[in-house]
Coordinates of C-alpha atoms in Angstrom, one line a residue:
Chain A
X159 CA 0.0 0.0 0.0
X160 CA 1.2 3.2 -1.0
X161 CA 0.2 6.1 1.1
X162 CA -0.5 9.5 -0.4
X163 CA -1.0 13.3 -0.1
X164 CA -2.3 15.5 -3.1
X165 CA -1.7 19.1 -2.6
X166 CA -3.5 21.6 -4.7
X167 CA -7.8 21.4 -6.2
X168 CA -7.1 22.0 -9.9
X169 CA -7.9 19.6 -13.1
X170 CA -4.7 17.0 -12.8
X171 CA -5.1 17.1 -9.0
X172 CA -8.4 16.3 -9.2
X173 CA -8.1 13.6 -11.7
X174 CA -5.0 12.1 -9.4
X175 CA -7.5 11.8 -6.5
X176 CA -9.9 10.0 -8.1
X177 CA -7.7 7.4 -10.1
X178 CA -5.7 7.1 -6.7
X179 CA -8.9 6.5 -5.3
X180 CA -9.7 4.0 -7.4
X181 CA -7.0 1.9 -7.3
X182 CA -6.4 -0.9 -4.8
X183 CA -2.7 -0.2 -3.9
X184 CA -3.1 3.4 -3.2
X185 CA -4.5 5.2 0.3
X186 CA -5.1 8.9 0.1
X187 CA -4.2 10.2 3.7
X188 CA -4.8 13.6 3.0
X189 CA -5.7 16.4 0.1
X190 CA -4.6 20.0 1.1
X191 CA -5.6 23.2 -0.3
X192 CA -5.4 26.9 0.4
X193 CA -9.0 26.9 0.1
X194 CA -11.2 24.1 1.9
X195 CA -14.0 25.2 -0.2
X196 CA -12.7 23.9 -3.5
X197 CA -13.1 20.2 -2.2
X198 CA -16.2 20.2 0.2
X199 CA -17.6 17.3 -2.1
X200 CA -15.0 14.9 -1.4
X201 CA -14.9 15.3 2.4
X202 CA -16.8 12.0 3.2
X203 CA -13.9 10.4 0.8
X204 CA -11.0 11.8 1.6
X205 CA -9.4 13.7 5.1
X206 CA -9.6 18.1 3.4
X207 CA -7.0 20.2 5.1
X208 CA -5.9 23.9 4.5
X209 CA -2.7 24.0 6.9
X210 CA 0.1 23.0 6.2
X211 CA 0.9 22.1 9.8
X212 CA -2.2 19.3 9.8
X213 CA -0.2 17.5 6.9
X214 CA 0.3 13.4 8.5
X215 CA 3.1 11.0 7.1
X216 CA 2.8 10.1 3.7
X217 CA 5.3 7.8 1.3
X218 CA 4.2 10.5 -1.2
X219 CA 3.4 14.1 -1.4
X220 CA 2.3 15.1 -5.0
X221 CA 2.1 19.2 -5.3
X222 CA -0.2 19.5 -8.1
X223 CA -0.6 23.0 -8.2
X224 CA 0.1 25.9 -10.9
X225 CA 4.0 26.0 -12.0
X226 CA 4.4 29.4 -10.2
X227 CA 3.5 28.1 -7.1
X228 CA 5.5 25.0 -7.0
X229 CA 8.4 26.2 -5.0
X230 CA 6.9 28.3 -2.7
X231 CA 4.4 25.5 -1.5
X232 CA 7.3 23.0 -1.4
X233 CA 9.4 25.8 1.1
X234 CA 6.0 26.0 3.6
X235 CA 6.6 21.6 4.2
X236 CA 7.2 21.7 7.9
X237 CA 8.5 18.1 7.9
X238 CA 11.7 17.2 6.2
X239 CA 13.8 13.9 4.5
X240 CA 10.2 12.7 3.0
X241 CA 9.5 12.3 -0.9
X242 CA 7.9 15.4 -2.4
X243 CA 7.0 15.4 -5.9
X244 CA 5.7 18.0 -8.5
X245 CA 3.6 17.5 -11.6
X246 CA 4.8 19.9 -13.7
X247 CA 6.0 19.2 -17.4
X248 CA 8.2 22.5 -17.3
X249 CA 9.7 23.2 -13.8
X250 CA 13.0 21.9 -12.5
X251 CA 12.9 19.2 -9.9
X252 CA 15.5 21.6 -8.1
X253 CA 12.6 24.2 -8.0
X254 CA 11.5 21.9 -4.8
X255 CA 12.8 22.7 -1.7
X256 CA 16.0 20.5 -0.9
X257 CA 14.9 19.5 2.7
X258 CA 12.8 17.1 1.2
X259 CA 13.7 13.9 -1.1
X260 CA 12.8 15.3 -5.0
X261 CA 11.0 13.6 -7.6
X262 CA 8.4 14.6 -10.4
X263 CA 4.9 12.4 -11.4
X264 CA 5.0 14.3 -14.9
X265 CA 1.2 13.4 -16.6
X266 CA 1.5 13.6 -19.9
X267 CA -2.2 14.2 -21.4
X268 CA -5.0 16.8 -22.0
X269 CA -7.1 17.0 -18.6
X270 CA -10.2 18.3 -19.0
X271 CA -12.8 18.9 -16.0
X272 CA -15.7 17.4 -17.3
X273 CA -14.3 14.3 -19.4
X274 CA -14.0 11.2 -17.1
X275 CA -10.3 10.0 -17.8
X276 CA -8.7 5.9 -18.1
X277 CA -4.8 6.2 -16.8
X278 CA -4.3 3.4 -19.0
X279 CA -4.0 6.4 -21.8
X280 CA -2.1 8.6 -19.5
X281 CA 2.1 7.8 -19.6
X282 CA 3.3 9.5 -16.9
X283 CA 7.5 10.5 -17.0
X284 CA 9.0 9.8 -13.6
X285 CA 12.0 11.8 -12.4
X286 CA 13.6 11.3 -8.9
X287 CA 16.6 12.3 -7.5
X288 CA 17.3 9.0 -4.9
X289 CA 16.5 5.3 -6.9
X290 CA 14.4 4.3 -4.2
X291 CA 12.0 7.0 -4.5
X292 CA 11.9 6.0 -8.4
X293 CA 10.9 2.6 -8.0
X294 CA 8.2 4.5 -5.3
X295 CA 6.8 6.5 -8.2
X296 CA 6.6 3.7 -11.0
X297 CA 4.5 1.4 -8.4
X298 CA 2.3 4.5 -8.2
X299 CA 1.8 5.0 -11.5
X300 CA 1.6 1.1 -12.3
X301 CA -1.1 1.2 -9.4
X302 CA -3.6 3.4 -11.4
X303 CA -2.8 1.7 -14.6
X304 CA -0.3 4.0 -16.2
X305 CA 3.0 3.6 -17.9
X306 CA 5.8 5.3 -16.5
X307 CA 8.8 6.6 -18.4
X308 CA 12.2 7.6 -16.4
X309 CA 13.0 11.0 -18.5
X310 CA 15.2 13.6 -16.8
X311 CA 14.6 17.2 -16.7
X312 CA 15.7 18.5 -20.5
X313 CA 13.8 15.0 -21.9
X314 CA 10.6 15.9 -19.8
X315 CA 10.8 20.1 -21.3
X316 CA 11.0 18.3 -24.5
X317 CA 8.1 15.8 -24.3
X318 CA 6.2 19.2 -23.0
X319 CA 7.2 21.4 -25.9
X320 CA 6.6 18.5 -28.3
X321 CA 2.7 18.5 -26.6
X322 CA 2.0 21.8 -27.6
X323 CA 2.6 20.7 -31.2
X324 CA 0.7 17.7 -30.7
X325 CA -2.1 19.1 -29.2
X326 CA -2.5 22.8 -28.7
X327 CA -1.4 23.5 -32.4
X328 CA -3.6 20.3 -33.6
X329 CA -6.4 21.6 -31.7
X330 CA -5.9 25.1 -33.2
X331 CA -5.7 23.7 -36.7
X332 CA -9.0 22.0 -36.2
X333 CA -10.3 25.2 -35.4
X334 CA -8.7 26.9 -38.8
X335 CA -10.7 23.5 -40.4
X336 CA -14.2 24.7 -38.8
X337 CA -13.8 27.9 -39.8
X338 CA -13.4 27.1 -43.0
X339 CA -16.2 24.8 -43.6
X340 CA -18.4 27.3 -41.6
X341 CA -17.4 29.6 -44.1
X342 CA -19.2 27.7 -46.5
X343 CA -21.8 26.6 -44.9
X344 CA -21.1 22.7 -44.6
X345 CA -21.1 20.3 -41.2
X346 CA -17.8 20.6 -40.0
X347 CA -18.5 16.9 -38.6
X348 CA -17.8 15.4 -42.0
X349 CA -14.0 16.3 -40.7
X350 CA -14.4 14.0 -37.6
X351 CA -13.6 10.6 -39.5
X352 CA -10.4 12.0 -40.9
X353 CA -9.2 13.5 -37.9
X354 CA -9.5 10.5 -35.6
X355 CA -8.0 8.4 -38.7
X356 CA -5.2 11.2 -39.0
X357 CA -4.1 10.4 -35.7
X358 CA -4.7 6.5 -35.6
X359 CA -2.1 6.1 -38.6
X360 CA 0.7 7.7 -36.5
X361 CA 0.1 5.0 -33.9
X362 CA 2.0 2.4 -35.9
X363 CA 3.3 4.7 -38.7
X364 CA 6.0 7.6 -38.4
X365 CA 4.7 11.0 -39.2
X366 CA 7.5 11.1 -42.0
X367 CA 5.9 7.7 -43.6
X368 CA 2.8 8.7 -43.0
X369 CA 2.8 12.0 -45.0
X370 CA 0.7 13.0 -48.1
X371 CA -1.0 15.9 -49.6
X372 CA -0.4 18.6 -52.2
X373 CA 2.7 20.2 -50.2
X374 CA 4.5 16.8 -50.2
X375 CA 4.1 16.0 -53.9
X376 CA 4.8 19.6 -55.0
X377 CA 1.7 20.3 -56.6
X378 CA 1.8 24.0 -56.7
X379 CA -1.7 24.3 -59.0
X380 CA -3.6 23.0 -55.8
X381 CA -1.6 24.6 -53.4
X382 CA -2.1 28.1 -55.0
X383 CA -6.0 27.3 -55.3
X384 CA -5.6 26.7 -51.5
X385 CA -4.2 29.6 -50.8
X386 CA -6.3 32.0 -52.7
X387 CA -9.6 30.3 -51.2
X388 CA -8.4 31.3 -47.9
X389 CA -9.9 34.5 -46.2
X390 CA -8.1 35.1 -43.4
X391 CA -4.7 36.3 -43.4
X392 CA -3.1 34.2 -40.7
X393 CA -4.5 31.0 -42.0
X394 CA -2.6 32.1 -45.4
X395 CA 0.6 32.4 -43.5
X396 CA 0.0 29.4 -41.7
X397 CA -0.7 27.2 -44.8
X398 CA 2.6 28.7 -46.3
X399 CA 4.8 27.8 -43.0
X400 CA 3.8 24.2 -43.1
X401 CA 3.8 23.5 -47.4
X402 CA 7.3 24.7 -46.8
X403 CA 8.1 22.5 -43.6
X404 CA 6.5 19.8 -45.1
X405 CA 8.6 20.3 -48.4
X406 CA 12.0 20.8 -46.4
X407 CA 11.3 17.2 -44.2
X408 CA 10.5 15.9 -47.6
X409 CA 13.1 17.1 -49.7
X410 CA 10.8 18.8 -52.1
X411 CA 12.4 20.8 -54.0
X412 CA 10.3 23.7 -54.6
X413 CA 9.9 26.3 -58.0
X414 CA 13.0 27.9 -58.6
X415 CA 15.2 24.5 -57.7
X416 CA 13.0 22.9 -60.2
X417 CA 13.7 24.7 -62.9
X418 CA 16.9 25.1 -62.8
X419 CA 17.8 20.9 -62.3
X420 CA 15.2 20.7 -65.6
X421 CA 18.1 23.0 -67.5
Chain B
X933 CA -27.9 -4.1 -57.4
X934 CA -25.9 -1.3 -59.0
X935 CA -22.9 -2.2 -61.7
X936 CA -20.3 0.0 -61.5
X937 CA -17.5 0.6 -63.9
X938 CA -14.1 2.0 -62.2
X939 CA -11.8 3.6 -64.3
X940 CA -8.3 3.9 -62.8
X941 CA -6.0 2.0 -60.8
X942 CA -4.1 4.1 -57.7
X943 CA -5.3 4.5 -53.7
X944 CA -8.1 5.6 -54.0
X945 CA -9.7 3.1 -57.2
X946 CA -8.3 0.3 -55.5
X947 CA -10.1 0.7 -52.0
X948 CA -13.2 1.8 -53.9
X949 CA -13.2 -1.7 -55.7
X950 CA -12.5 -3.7 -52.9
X951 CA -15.6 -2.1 -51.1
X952 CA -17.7 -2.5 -53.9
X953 CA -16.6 -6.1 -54.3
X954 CA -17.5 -6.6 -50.8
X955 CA -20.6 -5.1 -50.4
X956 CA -23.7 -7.4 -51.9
X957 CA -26.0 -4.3 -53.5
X958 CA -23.0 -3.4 -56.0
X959 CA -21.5 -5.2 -59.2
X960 CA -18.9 -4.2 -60.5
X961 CA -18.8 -4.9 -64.4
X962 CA -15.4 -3.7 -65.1
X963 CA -12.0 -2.4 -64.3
X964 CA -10.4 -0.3 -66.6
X965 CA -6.9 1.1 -66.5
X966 CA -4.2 2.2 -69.3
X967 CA -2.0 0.0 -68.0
X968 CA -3.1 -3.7 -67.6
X969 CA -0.5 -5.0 -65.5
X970 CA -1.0 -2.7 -62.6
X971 CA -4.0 -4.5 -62.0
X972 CA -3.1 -8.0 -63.3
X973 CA -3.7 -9.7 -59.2
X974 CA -7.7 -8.6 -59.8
X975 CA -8.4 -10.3 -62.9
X976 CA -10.1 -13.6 -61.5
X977 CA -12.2 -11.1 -59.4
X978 CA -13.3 -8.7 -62.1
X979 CA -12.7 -8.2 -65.6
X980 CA -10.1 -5.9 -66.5
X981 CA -9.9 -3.8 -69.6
X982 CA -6.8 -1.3 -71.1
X983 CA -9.5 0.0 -74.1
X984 CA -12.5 2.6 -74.0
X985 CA -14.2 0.7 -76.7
X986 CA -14.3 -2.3 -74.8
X987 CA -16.6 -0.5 -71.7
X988 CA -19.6 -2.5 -71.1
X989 CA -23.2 -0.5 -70.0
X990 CA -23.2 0.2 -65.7
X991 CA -25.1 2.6 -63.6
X992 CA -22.5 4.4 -62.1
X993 CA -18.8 5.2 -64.3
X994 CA -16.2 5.8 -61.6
X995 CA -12.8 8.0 -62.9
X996 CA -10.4 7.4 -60.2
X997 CA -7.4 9.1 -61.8
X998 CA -5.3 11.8 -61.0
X999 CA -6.8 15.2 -60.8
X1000 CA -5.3 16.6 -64.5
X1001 CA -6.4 13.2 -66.1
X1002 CA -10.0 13.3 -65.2
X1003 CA -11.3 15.8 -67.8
X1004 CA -9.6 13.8 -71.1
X1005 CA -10.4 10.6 -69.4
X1006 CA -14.1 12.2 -69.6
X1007 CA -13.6 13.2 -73.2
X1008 CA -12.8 9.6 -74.0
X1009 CA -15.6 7.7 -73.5
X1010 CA -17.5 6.6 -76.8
X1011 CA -20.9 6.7 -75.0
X1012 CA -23.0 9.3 -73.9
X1013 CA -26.1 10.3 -71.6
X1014 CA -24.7 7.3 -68.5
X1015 CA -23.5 8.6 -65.2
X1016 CA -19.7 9.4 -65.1
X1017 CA -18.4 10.5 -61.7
X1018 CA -14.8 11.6 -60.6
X1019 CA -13.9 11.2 -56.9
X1020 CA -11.4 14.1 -56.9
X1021 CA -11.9 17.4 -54.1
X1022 CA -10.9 20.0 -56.2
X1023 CA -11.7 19.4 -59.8
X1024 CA -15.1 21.1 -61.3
X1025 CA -18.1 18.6 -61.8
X1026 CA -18.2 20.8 -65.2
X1027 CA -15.0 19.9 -66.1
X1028 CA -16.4 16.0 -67.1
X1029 CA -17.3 16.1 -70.7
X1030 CA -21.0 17.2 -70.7
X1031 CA -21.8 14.1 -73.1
X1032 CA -23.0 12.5 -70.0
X1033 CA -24.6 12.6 -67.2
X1034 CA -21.9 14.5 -64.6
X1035 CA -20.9 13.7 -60.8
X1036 CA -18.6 13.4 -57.7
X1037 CA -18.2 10.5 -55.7
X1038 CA -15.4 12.3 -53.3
X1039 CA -14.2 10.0 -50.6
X1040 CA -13.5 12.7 -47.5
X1041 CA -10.3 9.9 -45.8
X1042 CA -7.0 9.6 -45.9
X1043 CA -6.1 6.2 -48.1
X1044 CA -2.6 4.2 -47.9
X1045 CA -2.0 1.7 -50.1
X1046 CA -1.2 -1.0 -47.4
X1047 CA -3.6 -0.2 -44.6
X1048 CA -6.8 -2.0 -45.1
X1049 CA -10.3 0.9 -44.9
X1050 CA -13.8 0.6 -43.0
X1051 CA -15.7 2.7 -45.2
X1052 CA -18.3 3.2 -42.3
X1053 CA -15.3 5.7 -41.4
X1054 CA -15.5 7.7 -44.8
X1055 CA -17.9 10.0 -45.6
X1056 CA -18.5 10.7 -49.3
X1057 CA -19.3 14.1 -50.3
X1058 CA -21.5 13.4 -53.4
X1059 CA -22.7 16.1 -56.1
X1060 CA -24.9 15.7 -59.4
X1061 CA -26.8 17.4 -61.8
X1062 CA -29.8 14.8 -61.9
X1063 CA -31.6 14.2 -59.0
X1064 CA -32.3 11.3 -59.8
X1065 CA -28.1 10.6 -60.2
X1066 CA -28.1 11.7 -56.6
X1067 CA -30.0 9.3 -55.3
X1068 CA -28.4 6.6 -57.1
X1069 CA -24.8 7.8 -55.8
X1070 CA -26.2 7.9 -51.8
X1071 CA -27.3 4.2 -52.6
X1072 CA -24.0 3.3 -54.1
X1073 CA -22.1 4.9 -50.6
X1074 CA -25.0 3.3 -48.4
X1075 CA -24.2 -0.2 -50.0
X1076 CA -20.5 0.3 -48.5
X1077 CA -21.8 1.6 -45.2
X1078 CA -20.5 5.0 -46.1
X1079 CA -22.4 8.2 -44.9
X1080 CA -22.7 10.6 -47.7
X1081 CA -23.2 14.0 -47.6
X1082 CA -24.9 16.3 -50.1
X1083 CA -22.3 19.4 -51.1
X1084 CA -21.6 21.9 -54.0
X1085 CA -18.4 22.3 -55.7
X1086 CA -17.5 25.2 -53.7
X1087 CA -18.3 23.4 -50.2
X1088 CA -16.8 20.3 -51.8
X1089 CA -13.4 22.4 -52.2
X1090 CA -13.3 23.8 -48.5
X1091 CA -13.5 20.3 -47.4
X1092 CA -10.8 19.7 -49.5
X1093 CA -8.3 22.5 -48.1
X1094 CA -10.1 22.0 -44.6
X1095 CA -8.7 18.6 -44.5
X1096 CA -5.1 19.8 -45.9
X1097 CA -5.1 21.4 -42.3
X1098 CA -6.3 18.2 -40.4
X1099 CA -4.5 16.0 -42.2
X1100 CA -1.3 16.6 -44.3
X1101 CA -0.6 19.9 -41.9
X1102 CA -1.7 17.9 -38.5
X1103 CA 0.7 15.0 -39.6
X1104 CA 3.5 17.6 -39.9
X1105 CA 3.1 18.8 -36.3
X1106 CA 3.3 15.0 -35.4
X1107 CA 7.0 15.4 -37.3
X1108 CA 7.5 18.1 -35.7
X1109 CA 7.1 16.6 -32.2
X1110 CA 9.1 13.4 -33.5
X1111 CA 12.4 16.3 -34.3
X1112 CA 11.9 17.4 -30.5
X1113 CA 11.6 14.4 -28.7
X1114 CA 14.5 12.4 -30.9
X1115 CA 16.4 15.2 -30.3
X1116 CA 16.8 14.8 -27.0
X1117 CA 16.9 10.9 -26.9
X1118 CA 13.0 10.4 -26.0
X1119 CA 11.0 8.1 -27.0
X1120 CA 8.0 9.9 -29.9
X1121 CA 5.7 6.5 -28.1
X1122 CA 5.2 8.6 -25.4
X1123 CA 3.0 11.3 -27.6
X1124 CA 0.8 8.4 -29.2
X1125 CA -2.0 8.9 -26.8
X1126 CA -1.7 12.7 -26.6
X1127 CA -2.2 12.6 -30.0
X1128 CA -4.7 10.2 -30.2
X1129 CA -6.8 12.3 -27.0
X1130 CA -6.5 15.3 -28.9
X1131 CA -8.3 13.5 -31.9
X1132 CA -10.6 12.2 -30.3
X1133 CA -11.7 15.4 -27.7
X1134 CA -13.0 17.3 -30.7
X1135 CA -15.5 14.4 -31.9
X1136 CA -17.7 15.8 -29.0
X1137 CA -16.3 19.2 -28.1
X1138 CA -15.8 21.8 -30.8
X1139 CA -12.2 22.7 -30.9
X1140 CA -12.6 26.5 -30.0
X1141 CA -14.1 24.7 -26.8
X1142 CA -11.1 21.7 -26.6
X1143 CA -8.5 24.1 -26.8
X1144 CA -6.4 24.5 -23.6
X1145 CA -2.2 25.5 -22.8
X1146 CA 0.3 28.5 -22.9
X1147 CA -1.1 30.7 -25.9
X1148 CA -4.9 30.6 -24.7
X1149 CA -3.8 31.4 -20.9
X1150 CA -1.6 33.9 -22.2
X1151 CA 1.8 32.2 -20.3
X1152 CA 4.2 34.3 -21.4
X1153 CA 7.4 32.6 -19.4
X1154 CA 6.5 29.3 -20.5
X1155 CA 5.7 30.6 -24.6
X1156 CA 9.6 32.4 -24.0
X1157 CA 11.4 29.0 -22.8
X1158 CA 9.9 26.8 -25.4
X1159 CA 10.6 29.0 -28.0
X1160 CA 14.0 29.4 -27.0
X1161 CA 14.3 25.5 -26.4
X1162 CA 13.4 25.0 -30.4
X1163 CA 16.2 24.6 -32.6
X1164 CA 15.2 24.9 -35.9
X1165 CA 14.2 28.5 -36.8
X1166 CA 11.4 26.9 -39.2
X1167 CA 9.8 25.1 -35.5
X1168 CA 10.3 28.4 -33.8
X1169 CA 8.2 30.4 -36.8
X1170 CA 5.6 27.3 -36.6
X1171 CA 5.8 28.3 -32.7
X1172 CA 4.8 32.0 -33.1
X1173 CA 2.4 31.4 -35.7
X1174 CA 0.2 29.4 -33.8
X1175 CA 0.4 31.0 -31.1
X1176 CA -0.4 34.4 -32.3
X1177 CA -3.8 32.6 -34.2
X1178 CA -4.5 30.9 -31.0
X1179 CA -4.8 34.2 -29.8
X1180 CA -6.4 35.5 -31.9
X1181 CA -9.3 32.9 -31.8
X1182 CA -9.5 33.2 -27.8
X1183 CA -9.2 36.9 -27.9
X1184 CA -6.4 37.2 -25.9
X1185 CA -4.6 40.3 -25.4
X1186 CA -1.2 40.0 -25.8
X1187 CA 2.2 42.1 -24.7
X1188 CA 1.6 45.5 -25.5
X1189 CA -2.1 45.6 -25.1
X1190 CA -2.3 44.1 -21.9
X1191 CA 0.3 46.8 -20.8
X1192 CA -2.1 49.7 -21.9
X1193 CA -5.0 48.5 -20.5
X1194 CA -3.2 48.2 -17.0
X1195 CA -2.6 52.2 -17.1

């Protein structure tokens, strides 16, 4: 049995507490929070504190709070030589106070409030500073179903950076790809299909492999109709910027290039 | 039962004919294709033809070719007054010889050779003068359990560049991502069911709604480290750009505004 405290009320503690709740080999001792008001609904589940001085013994503390606060929380622990962990895809596992042992419980997926969420789907990257407390973390994460990956600090920015391309920037071009069809007046559902199938061929095919579309073969007649049906300015500029990232990972070698290998 | 005629012999024919041949409302009559021998592993399933004079009488005549073939293919055929379709986004229904009776039959999914398709997961936009050709296309995507979808050329082409972005520009980001996380010896696995999250959060929730991360909560610190963490000045471009239109979309004030409205 692992024993647990979650620090901090927002969507990934939240989630935490109710996959750690879940899960046989888990026992949540505590959840704290500046404000007590934030969890009232779990109180019959779960002991809710709002001083730090209340906080029991624990194998784990998790601070799951906003990156800015990270440190400071971890500085108001009045106990000491005990595993503290953030869940932060961005801040240093220095950024924790050194009295404590160090580790971070990194989960790498989009959390939403509503949307109920299966940890089998969620890898979470591990980072401690003692090898112990490691093998501590991967039985957590094993306990709620998740794969853990050991990544150190400048492989966990990485993975973080590289979500913002998979899914902030996705998302956003999703959003170009309703406007567009809103534009015309067509259901921007008949997209749905190709999005989900878009991002089922990656699963077992690399993005390079799996690559198609006007800007890979170099057909400039389609890409200029493209560009000339588009209204907005930055979605010009954006369909630009990736024809000609998709035509330097592909070697394509554009107009001028062309010509001159035809001479 | 509907007969079918497919003329053409790349992706998109060849998952068309193994749908049809599958599905018990459709006969298909013939395959036709310049060349013979690209389709020489169908000929005990269907018989295959290299010559326009040879093309029997069907309901429906499929031109599965390349988007620059499909108007002289049109011009062609010896008969007039049958149904001829193309299956292409972007090409004009006017642009099939007006000898016959004109349509689209445009599969809305991305097609690899290899990976085998459930056309319950392709919608097919289809188009037609005649009514009565309408109806006869809807059954001809109903008998492969495809959802079709009624459109006009110029809804048919934003679907088209709509699904450049989901797709081919989507996929790119995935590359992107792959670049980051190789480059700092991290496994790309771990983004697989990010990406496949992300995919599947907008088949409920619009994306405006879906969207979440630095740009829309304006997190200027951690838009500055990951921008400087980018190596490529291409990624870093890709970076701002989305950024800026994820802005944009969220109404988010940015540097110097939010300055001025705090005097």
């Amino acid at each position: 049995m692992i024993s647990v405290v979650i620090l901090g009320a927002g969507n990934v503690a939240t989630h935490l507490f109710n996959a750690f709740d879940n899960a046989d080999a888990i026992f949540v001792n505590q959840w704290f929070n500046r404000s007590i008001s934030r969890l009232r609904s779990y109180k019959n589940k779960v002991e809710i504190i709002d001083d730090v001085s209340q906080l029991k013994d624990a194998d784990v503390y998790i601070i799951a709070v906003s990156d800015d606060a990270i440190a400071n929380l971890s500085k108001q622990l009045l106990f000491e030589n005990r595993l503290v962990v953030h869940t932060s895809g961005t801040v240093n596992i220095h950024d924790l106070d050194k009295k404590n042992r160090r580790g971070v419980f990194y989960p790498l997926q989009t959390f939403s409030k509503s949307a109920a969420l299966n940890f089998a789907d969620v890898p979470i990257c591990i980072e401690a500073i003692d090898k112990a407390d490691l093998k501590t973390l991967k039985a957590l994460a094993k306990a709620i179903g998740s794969k853990s990956h050991k990544v150190n600090t400048e492989q966990r920015k990485a993975l973080h950076l590289a979500a913002v391309f998979v899914n902030n920037f996705t998302n956003q071009l999703y959003r170009v790809a309703h406007e567009i069809t809103e534009g015309e007046g067509v259901e921007f559902d008949i997209l749905k299909p190709l999005i989900l199938e878009t991002a089922k061929k990656v699963q077992n095919l690399s993005p390079y492999m799996a690559q198609t579309g006007p800007a890979k073969r170099n057909d400039k007649k389609t890409i200029k109709k493209h560009i000339e049906l588009l209204k907005k300015e930055q979605h010009k500029a954006i369909y630009e910027l990736l024809t000609a990232n998709i035509q330097q990972t592909h070697g394509v070698s554009t107009g001028a290039t062309a010509q001159s290998k035809k001479k």
